Amino acid sequence: MRTAEISKRWLEYFESQGHAVVPSASLISPDPSLLFTVAGMVPFIPYIIGSETSPHPRIATVQKCIRTKDIEEVGKTTRHGSFFQMLGNFSFGDYFKEGAIQLAWDFLTGPESEGKLGLEPDRFWVTIWEKDDDAYGYLTDVGVNPDHIVRLTREENFWDTGQPGPAGPCAEWHYDRGPAYGPEAVGGTVDPGGDRYLEIWNLVFDQFLRGPGSGKDYPLIRELDQKAIDTGAGLERIAFLKQGVENFFEIDEVFPVIAKAEELSGRTYGTDGDDDVRFRVIADHVRSSLMLIGDGVTPGNEGRGYVLRRLLRRSVRSMRLLGVTEPSLVALITTSYEAMRASYPELDKVIDHIAAVASAEEEAFARTLTQGTSLFDDAAAKAKSAGGRVLGGKEAFTLHDTYGFPIDLTLEMASEQGLTVDEGAFRSLMQEQRDRARADAKAKKGAHGDFGAYQEIAAKTPSVFRGYDELQVQSTVVALIKDGVGVPAASVGESVELILAETPFYPESGGQDADTGEIRGSNATLDVMDVQRPIKDVIVHSVKVEEGTIAIGDVVSAEVDPLNRRLASKAHSATHLIHSALHEVLGKQANQAGSYNKPGYMRLDFSWTQGVSGAARSEIEDIANRAIREELPVDTNIMSLDEAKALGAMALFGEKYGDRVRVVEIGGPFSRELCAGTHVDNSGQVGLLTVTGEGSVGSGARRIEALVGADAFSHLAAERSIVSELTASLKTQPHELAGRVHSLVERLAHVEKELAGMRQRALLAAAAGIAGDASDVSGIRLASLAVSDAGSAEDLRALALDVRARLGDGQPVVVALAADIDGKPSIVVATNAPARDAGLRAGDLVKIASQALGGGGGGKPDLAQGGGQDSMAIPSALDAIAASVGGRG
């Protein structure tokens, strides 16, 4: 049974049982404390914790997930993987334990001919919480063997969010694969060792409200008023059971990548343990990368982009270890796409973009390998010159963190040079990095913080936004919150959160800044500093009381700053115009990946793998301004999500949409997007748009920036003034200005090149004199001089090498030259082989001199460079070198 067929059966079965089928959410998690969607329940956390109300009492999904906590372990066993699919059925205040258990048993053991899985009932074992007698009774009622029901402690069988809120016991379903896979379960466990008992499904019963505490040591305060069912079944695990293969690497959606890697490398999976690890890394990471790029992630140096970059580079490295040095990612990505497209047909629209991103990253890694290898060589030389055989953990971490070198690459290169790596120090630095990441995630976990005050308000008086049609609204103060606690009133000078029954203030969202303005009551004036929507039905105004006292129940006038709103609306509409222009010039694959707009300014990030030419940039600007000149009507309509998709409205990655959505159209088909932001009435009101910049914000992602309206006019006026000054100064016409400046730049470059050549020749001509003036210091020929006319550090190095060559290898030679370069001292030391044999290393001498200069430096034993802050100390630095030479000669 193919993996896509299992998914189809799952959704059809639960739809027949009254569940609303919800498409998989993006791998980009809507939860700010998570980089990725790590479980099927993540998109439904707001429904589980009560911050939002589910539109359906029953839901079923097949959710794509990414977990990269154990990325280094992927491939070492057949258990670890980063991308997986979780089958889930959910109930919010509808059926509970009895219904969930009956549905699970029926789908797992019911006949294949009825669209179920047909697994053998006697092979199932279920673990439950030791105090959950209800679950035990329901399990035995449906036919689970009582001897196969294992009771576990709360530490072993309980779910919670890690903080006060919903919690509950689980029912974990395990399938006995038979004695060939390990010993029989005895003694109240289904984990006797081996791979015999495979967990394929977990039913979570969200039953209790838990209190504070660490780990599982917390009180269960009471049962929830609305209980929930949250389940997760591993699609890949079910697939390898139904397909009769050994593990998920061998199922129909994964193994084709291994087969492609076999073809490209000429090696065979299953014949060599080390190679098998590499094949599995490639199969897993390539599939994960395919799905991540497909959901809008691009390689980068932090967050999601960094994870994707690691996955891609580990894949490339594994292919190299299999002997493949030619580019291979596109071939592997294409193979994975062919295997996954039956489950995710939407990949058809973006596969070209995915392949382009992967190819660009592979090319970038090839360049990085060259740069990183140079750094490695320097680190290895330092270790050897110091008489050591160990490469420091700090150097290994820098290679990993800065250059993307997997640790196994560093280990292999070190071994080739007869070195080992301080892996303990490396792991320690890696752990510090993880701890910082966890601390950052924890800091962001306010998304799941105490919503109690907001939830209570939402239940009684949900906020009504009236700002699309009105900028001034009479309303009532519903709540005042300070430091997370409700207060009855606030006085002059205090800053509080204020919630109104109705508001015209737009809360920050969709890339648009929040409105500003004032709230006035009979006894108070409040300055609105920020507006947010922490949960679906509550709009929170962050205000400062400028005059008087404000209290709950006060009737107030909420007044949006009309100029700020008008300018913000122009910028938001301009963002839509630029997005459409990008599609017209670059193609539909140039999808929006993020945006920000505020009065007078907009920026838009989009998926694209190469720089946008000046001609294309001008065309994008022209198309947007043509739409402005045509005064296209701007219309907004509320419709179902399916209707919006049928209309061709663009939905954006990372955004969460309900069943009813707002569609903003500019000129009908010219621009049609799902958007909750504020906009102009017709495109002509934008006034003018001028693109001010376009550049990279990461591999596979670009950013375009523009000024809008009066800010655009001011920018153009400033440019016109500059053009006027230049034409007058250069005595040329505006249309000739570019050519004139280009000609001057070329002439200047030519003159600078000639001057550099003359300076170089003058320095080299001085080399004979410097060599001739070398003195004998304890048997060492020392050429030491403060050079007055070195233009750069490169000049200084070239001169030092020339002097060393002139002095030859007949006796130990040390050359030490220093100069003031652009106001700061620079020093270069060169030694010949006899000097190094005598224990005089350039790197050591440079460090001594650099300390005198108030700076630092280093390098190889034969040539090193340093610098500092105090050019007046150059004589002292040279004297320090002479003293060191004299003491060791």
XYZ file of C-alpha atoms in Angstrom, residues 344-795:
452
model
C 1.779 16.882 -2.533
C 0.728 17.830 -6.101
C 1.299 21.512 -5.213
C 5.021 20.806 -5.628
C 4.430 20.809 -9.394
C 4.115 24.603 -9.329
C 7.362 25.282 -7.449
C 9.759 22.475 -8.396
C 11.750 24.730 -10.736
C 12.211 27.249 -7.933
C 13.176 24.487 -5.475
C 15.789 23.132 -7.877
C 17.207 26.628 -8.464
C 17.556 27.302 -4.712
C 19.250 23.926 -4.159
C 21.627 24.491 -7.071
C 22.580 27.971 -5.827
C 23.277 26.615 -2.343
C 25.417 23.790 -3.722
C 27.473 26.310 -5.693
C 27.824 28.514 -2.605
C 28.964 25.532 -0.523
C 31.590 24.693 -3.122
C 33.030 28.186 -2.657
C 32.732 27.862 1.096
C 34.703 24.632 1.014
C 37.594 26.561 -0.548
C 37.417 29.375 2.057
C 36.948 26.995 4.969
C 39.790 24.784 3.826
C 42.119 27.793 3.924
C 41.025 28.545 7.495
C 41.487 24.892 8.414
C 44.983 24.858 6.948
C 45.947 27.905 9.042
C 44.524 26.329 12.212
C 46.274 23.034 11.504
C 49.599 24.818 10.850
C 49.304 26.690 14.163
C 48.607 23.456 16.022
C 51.625 21.782 14.438
C 53.955 24.752 14.905
C 53.093 24.809 18.605
C 54.135 21.184 18.776
C 50.583 19.955 19.293
C 48.587 17.294 17.510
C 45.105 18.551 18.435
C 42.959 21.052 16.518
C 41.099 23.242 19.011
C 37.379 22.944 19.584
C 37.000 26.678 18.978
C 38.485 26.347 15.488
C 36.235 23.363 14.727
C 33.200 25.327 15.938
C 34.152 28.336 13.771
C 34.403 26.066 10.745
C 30.985 24.664 11.574
C 29.235 27.888 12.541
C 30.779 30.327 10.053
C 31.572 28.130 7.072
C 28.948 25.422 7.458
C 31.529 22.636 7.790
C 29.972 19.474 9.258
C 32.114 18.214 12.137
C 32.760 14.946 10.287
C 34.412 16.957 7.506
C 36.713 18.672 10.024
C 37.519 15.318 11.644
C 38.406 13.779 8.289
C 40.607 16.697 7.211
C 42.370 16.702 10.594
C 43.043 12.972 10.323
C 44.586 13.490 6.900
C 47.130 15.854 8.516
C 47.834 13.589 11.462
C 45.755 15.636 13.890
C 42.825 14.963 16.169
C 40.059 17.427 17.097
C 39.123 18.552 20.590
C 35.586 17.237 20.179
C 34.766 17.859 23.831
C 35.327 21.595 23.470
C 33.477 21.593 20.138
C 30.442 19.833 21.684
C 30.523 22.259 24.601
C 30.386 25.266 22.270
C 27.592 23.603 20.296
C 25.653 23.060 23.517
C 26.115 26.702 24.479
C 24.661 27.669 21.113
C 21.690 25.321 21.620
C 21.127 26.711 25.111
C 21.027 30.234 23.707
C 18.542 29.116 21.064
C 16.367 27.437 23.713
C 16.503 30.539 25.896
C 15.421 32.631 22.912
C 12.579 30.237 22.139
C 11.515 30.288 25.781
C 11.515 34.082 25.740
C 9.239 33.976 22.721
C 6.897 31.494 24.349
C 4.654 34.324 25.379
C 2.536 33.153 22.475
C 1.433 30.421 24.874
C 1.598 32.547 27.973
C -1.235 33.293 30.328
C -4.100 34.218 28.037
C -6.554 34.067 30.926
C -7.356 37.779 30.987
C -7.693 37.992 27.204
C -9.744 34.783 26.939
C -12.203 36.004 29.529
C -12.640 39.260 27.616
C -13.039 37.419 24.304
C -15.748 35.219 25.783
C -17.717 38.174 27.193
C -16.996 41.120 24.868
C -14.985 40.242 21.753
C -13.362 43.251 20.093
C -15.071 44.575 16.972
C -12.806 46.251 14.382
C -14.564 49.077 12.540
C -11.468 50.729 11.097
C -12.082 49.777 7.476
C -14.967 52.249 7.303
C -14.459 54.659 10.229
C -11.484 56.446 11.769
C -13.400 57.747 14.801
C -15.625 55.513 16.938
C -17.549 56.031 20.169
C -16.826 53.030 22.352
C -16.657 51.667 25.880
C -13.589 50.642 27.869
C -13.985 46.899 28.432
C -10.730 46.202 30.311
C -7.475 47.715 31.528
C -4.453 45.444 32.023
C -1.143 46.320 33.629
C 1.745 43.839 33.907
C -0.626 41.029 32.915
C -3.169 41.822 35.645
C -6.519 43.526 35.234
C -6.859 46.927 36.950
C -9.993 49.058 37.453
C -8.427 52.375 36.404
C -5.239 54.122 35.307
C -4.067 57.678 36.020
C -1.889 60.265 34.329
C 1.621 59.004 33.528
C 0.693 55.315 33.614
C 1.126 52.970 30.630
C -1.463 50.197 30.349
C -3.163 47.900 27.887
C -6.675 49.059 27.049
C -9.401 47.046 25.339
C -12.461 48.611 23.750
C -15.753 47.039 22.745
C -15.310 48.582 19.282
C -12.213 50.177 17.775
C -11.092 51.878 14.564
C -7.399 51.171 15.350
C -5.735 48.662 13.006
C -3.614 46.152 14.968
C -0.172 45.396 13.544
C -0.423 42.435 11.156
C 0.286 41.361 7.604
C 3.432 43.498 7.506
C 1.492 46.715 8.202
C 2.360 48.898 11.181
C -0.321 49.538 13.782
C -2.368 52.740 13.690
C -1.519 55.668 15.950
C -3.848 58.242 17.447
C -5.680 59.202 20.611
C -8.437 57.913 22.847
C -10.393 60.658 24.607
C -12.824 60.361 27.499
C -14.621 62.920 29.610
C -11.884 62.598 32.227
C -8.820 61.477 30.280
C -6.674 61.757 27.162
C -4.666 58.696 26.087
C -1.847 58.425 23.546
C -2.075 55.186 21.544
C 1.490 53.875 21.154
C 0.835 50.390 19.725
C -2.053 48.111 18.805
C -1.842 44.281 18.790
C -4.159 41.293 18.512
C -2.763 38.702 21.007
C -5.664 36.324 20.413
C -8.229 36.173 17.659
C -11.088 38.165 19.220
C -9.202 40.740 21.297
C -7.555 43.973 20.085
C -5.213 45.492 22.674
C -4.213 49.161 22.653
C -0.957 50.032 24.431
C -1.634 53.517 25.761
C -0.091 56.146 27.972
C -2.441 58.282 30.060
C -1.515 61.859 29.169
C -4.277 63.566 31.170
C -6.766 62.575 33.842
C -7.924 59.077 34.787
C -9.425 56.313 32.657
C -11.622 53.572 34.152
C -13.428 50.423 33.031
C -16.853 51.342 31.696
C -15.868 54.829 30.532
C -17.329 55.953 27.230
C -14.567 57.254 24.988
C -13.886 58.529 21.498
C -11.226 56.438 19.726
C -9.585 58.573 17.023
C -7.083 57.239 14.494
C -4.494 59.686 13.165
C -5.968 60.136 9.658
C -2.703 61.217 7.980
C -0.777 58.258 9.380
C -3.534 55.851 8.294
C -3.733 57.364 4.795
C 0.029 57.087 4.281
C 0.117 53.556 5.681
C -2.692 52.523 3.326
C -0.789 53.946 0.356
C 2.286 51.931 1.305
C 0.283 48.708 1.760
C -1.427 49.089 -1.603
C 1.979 49.827 -3.168
C 3.227 46.504 -1.768
C 0.460 44.698 -3.667
C 1.330 46.586 -6.848
C 5.018 45.654 -6.577
C 4.112 42.010 -5.916
C 2.030 41.866 -9.082
C 4.742 43.658 -11.063
C 7.284 41.083 -9.843
C 5.056 38.294 -11.149
C 4.702 40.031 -14.508
C 8.446 40.591 -14.940
C 10.026 37.584 -13.188
C 7.222 35.019 -13.187
C 4.818 33.481 -10.681
C 7.645 31.782 -8.797
C 8.769 35.180 -7.437
C 6.429 34.755 -4.488
C 6.204 37.079 -1.520
C 8.096 35.711 1.477
C 7.523 38.638 3.829
C 6.760 42.342 3.807
C 6.789 45.482 5.890
C 5.102 48.777 5.172
C 4.670 52.021 7.042
C 3.859 55.587 6.001
C 6.030 56.484 3.011
C 7.931 53.180 2.815
C 7.497 49.576 1.781
C 9.687 46.531 1.423
C 8.866 43.121 0.029
C 10.897 39.919 0.341
C 10.411 37.385 -2.430
C 11.703 33.998 -3.501
C 14.331 34.392 -6.201
C 17.766 32.880 -6.679
C 19.673 35.598 -8.537
C 20.090 39.346 -8.690
C 17.437 41.384 -10.488
C 18.949 43.330 -13.377
C 18.714 47.094 -13.565
C 16.449 46.775 -16.606
C 14.101 44.361 -14.779
C 14.055 46.608 -11.728
C 13.089 49.604 -13.871
C 10.375 47.547 -15.563
C 8.930 46.522 -12.183
C 8.847 50.167 -11.115
C 7.266 51.223 -14.431
C 4.504 48.581 -14.215
C 3.621 49.618 -10.656
C 3.532 53.313 -11.589
C 1.479 52.598 -14.699
C -1.098 50.893 -12.450
C -1.051 54.009 -10.251
C -1.616 56.312 -13.230
C -4.522 54.168 -14.442
C -6.377 54.809 -11.152
C -7.455 51.181 -10.850
C -10.352 50.549 -8.443
C -9.548 48.826 -5.152
C -12.280 46.443 -4.012
C -12.534 44.234 -0.933
C -14.810 41.229 -0.593
C -15.397 38.604 2.082
C -15.750 35.060 0.746
C -14.918 31.459 1.538
C -11.321 30.325 1.269
C -12.267 27.926 -1.541
C -13.944 30.746 -3.467
C -10.880 32.937 -3.047
C -8.591 30.206 -4.342
C -10.890 29.580 -7.298
C -10.732 33.308 -8.053
C -6.938 33.091 -8.127
C -6.308 35.163 -5.019
C -2.760 34.764 -3.705
C -2.294 33.349 -0.213
C 1.020 33.930 1.527
C 3.317 31.432 3.237
C 3.187 31.533 7.006
C -0.215 33.232 7.141
C -3.116 31.491 8.841
C -6.509 31.778 7.169
C -9.959 30.857 8.405
C -12.891 29.578 6.382
C -13.949 33.163 5.546
C -11.283 35.446 4.099
C -10.932 39.029 2.891
C -9.825 39.423 -0.713
C -8.334 42.728 -1.894
C -8.462 43.355 -5.644
C -6.681 46.192 -7.419
C -7.913 46.550 -10.975
C -9.575 43.118 -10.922
C -7.049 40.555 -12.105
C -4.050 42.920 -11.930
C -3.676 42.212 -8.202
C -5.788 39.806 -6.182
C -4.587 38.816 -2.702
C -5.898 37.568 0.618
C -5.259 40.495 2.938
C -6.645 42.014 6.133
C -4.768 45.306 5.767
C -6.014 48.792 4.977
C -5.841 50.154 1.437
C -6.538 53.169 -0.745
C -9.824 53.482 -2.673
C -8.092 53.479 -6.044
C -4.493 52.996 -7.094
C -4.116 56.632 -8.148
C -4.153 57.661 -4.488
C -0.752 55.977 -4.019
C 0.633 58.973 -5.966
C 4.089 57.716 -6.938
C 6.398 54.817 -6.249
C 10.156 54.785 -6.639
C 12.265 51.687 -6.090
C 15.278 52.567 -3.955
C 16.979 49.214 -3.571
C 17.035 45.511 -4.403
C 19.358 42.940 -2.923
C 19.862 39.563 -1.343
C 18.554 38.690 2.118
C 19.756 35.074 1.966
C 20.266 32.293 -0.513
C 17.167 32.104 -2.684
C 15.567 35.258 -1.260
C 15.663 38.881 -2.396
C 14.303 42.144 -1.028
C 12.948 45.111 -2.957
C 12.434 48.462 -1.227
C 10.530 51.530 -2.374
C 9.382 54.934 -1.216
C 5.743 55.861 -1.687
C 3.763 59.050 -2.193
C 5.315 62.293 -0.902
C 8.417 60.412 0.264
C 8.956 59.209 -3.296
C 8.587 62.776 -4.629
C 11.080 64.056 -2.045
C 13.537 61.331 -2.984
C 13.289 62.164 -6.685
C 13.626 65.887 -5.949
C 16.825 65.211 -3.986
C 18.176 63.110 -6.851
C 17.311 65.884 -9.309
C 19.241 68.385 -7.178
C 22.276 66.076 -7.156
C 22.062 65.640 -10.937
C 21.880 69.428 -11.366
C 24.986 69.976 -9.225
C 26.953 67.284 -11.070
C 26.032 68.511 -14.549
C 27.107 72.027 -13.593
C 30.358 70.818 -12.027
C 31.257 68.513 -14.916
C 29.974 70.906 -17.587
C 27.803 68.314 -19.295
C 24.146 67.661 -20.077
C 21.934 65.411 -17.874
C 21.604 62.720 -20.532
C 25.413 62.619 -20.851
C 26.062 62.487 -17.110
C 26.270 58.695 -16.720
C 28.803 58.364 -19.516
C 30.844 61.267 -18.195
C 30.988 59.831 -14.649
C 31.823 56.387 -16.011
C 34.687 57.861 -18.012
C 36.038 59.709 -14.973
C 35.847 56.574 -12.838
C 37.782 54.602 -15.467
C 40.436 57.334 -15.652
C 40.707 57.455 -11.867
C 41.095 53.687 -11.671
C 43.806 53.820 -14.323
C 45.689 56.574 -12.465
C 45.385 54.687 -9.157
C 46.743 51.572 -10.837
C 49.697 53.525 -12.226
C 50.374 55.093 -8.823
C 50.230 51.697 -7.133
C 52.686 50.334 -9.689
C 55.056 53.232 -9.166
C 54.812 52.817 -5.394
C 55.463 49.088 -5.694
C 58.484 49.650 -7.923
C 59.820 52.268 -5.500
C 59.411 49.886 -2.568
C 61.079 47.009 -4.379
C 63.898 49.300 -5.422
C 64.385 50.024 -1.729
C 64.627 46.306 -0.953
C 68.315 46.150 -1.854
C 69.063 48.994 0.516
C 67.062 47.441 3.366
C 68.832 44.095 2.827
C 72.190 45.824 2.738
C 71.487 47.567 6.040
C 70.611 44.299 7.830
C 72.493 43.905 11.101
C 73.878 40.873 12.853
C 72.101 40.146 16.136
C 73.574 37.137 17.938
C 74.224 35.350 14.662
C 70.846 36.325 13.142
C 70.642 38.677 10.137
C 67.923 41.151 11.169
C 66.460 43.606 8.632
C 64.239 45.944 10.653
C 62.811 49.221 9.371
C 59.890 51.647 9.688
C 58.805 52.111 6.041
C 57.511 55.574 5.254
C 55.792 55.101 1.891
C 53.940 51.778 2.003
C 50.427 52.278 0.651
C 48.934 49.043 1.929
C 49.599 45.907 3.948
C 50.036 44.085 0.631
C 52.892 46.461 -0.254
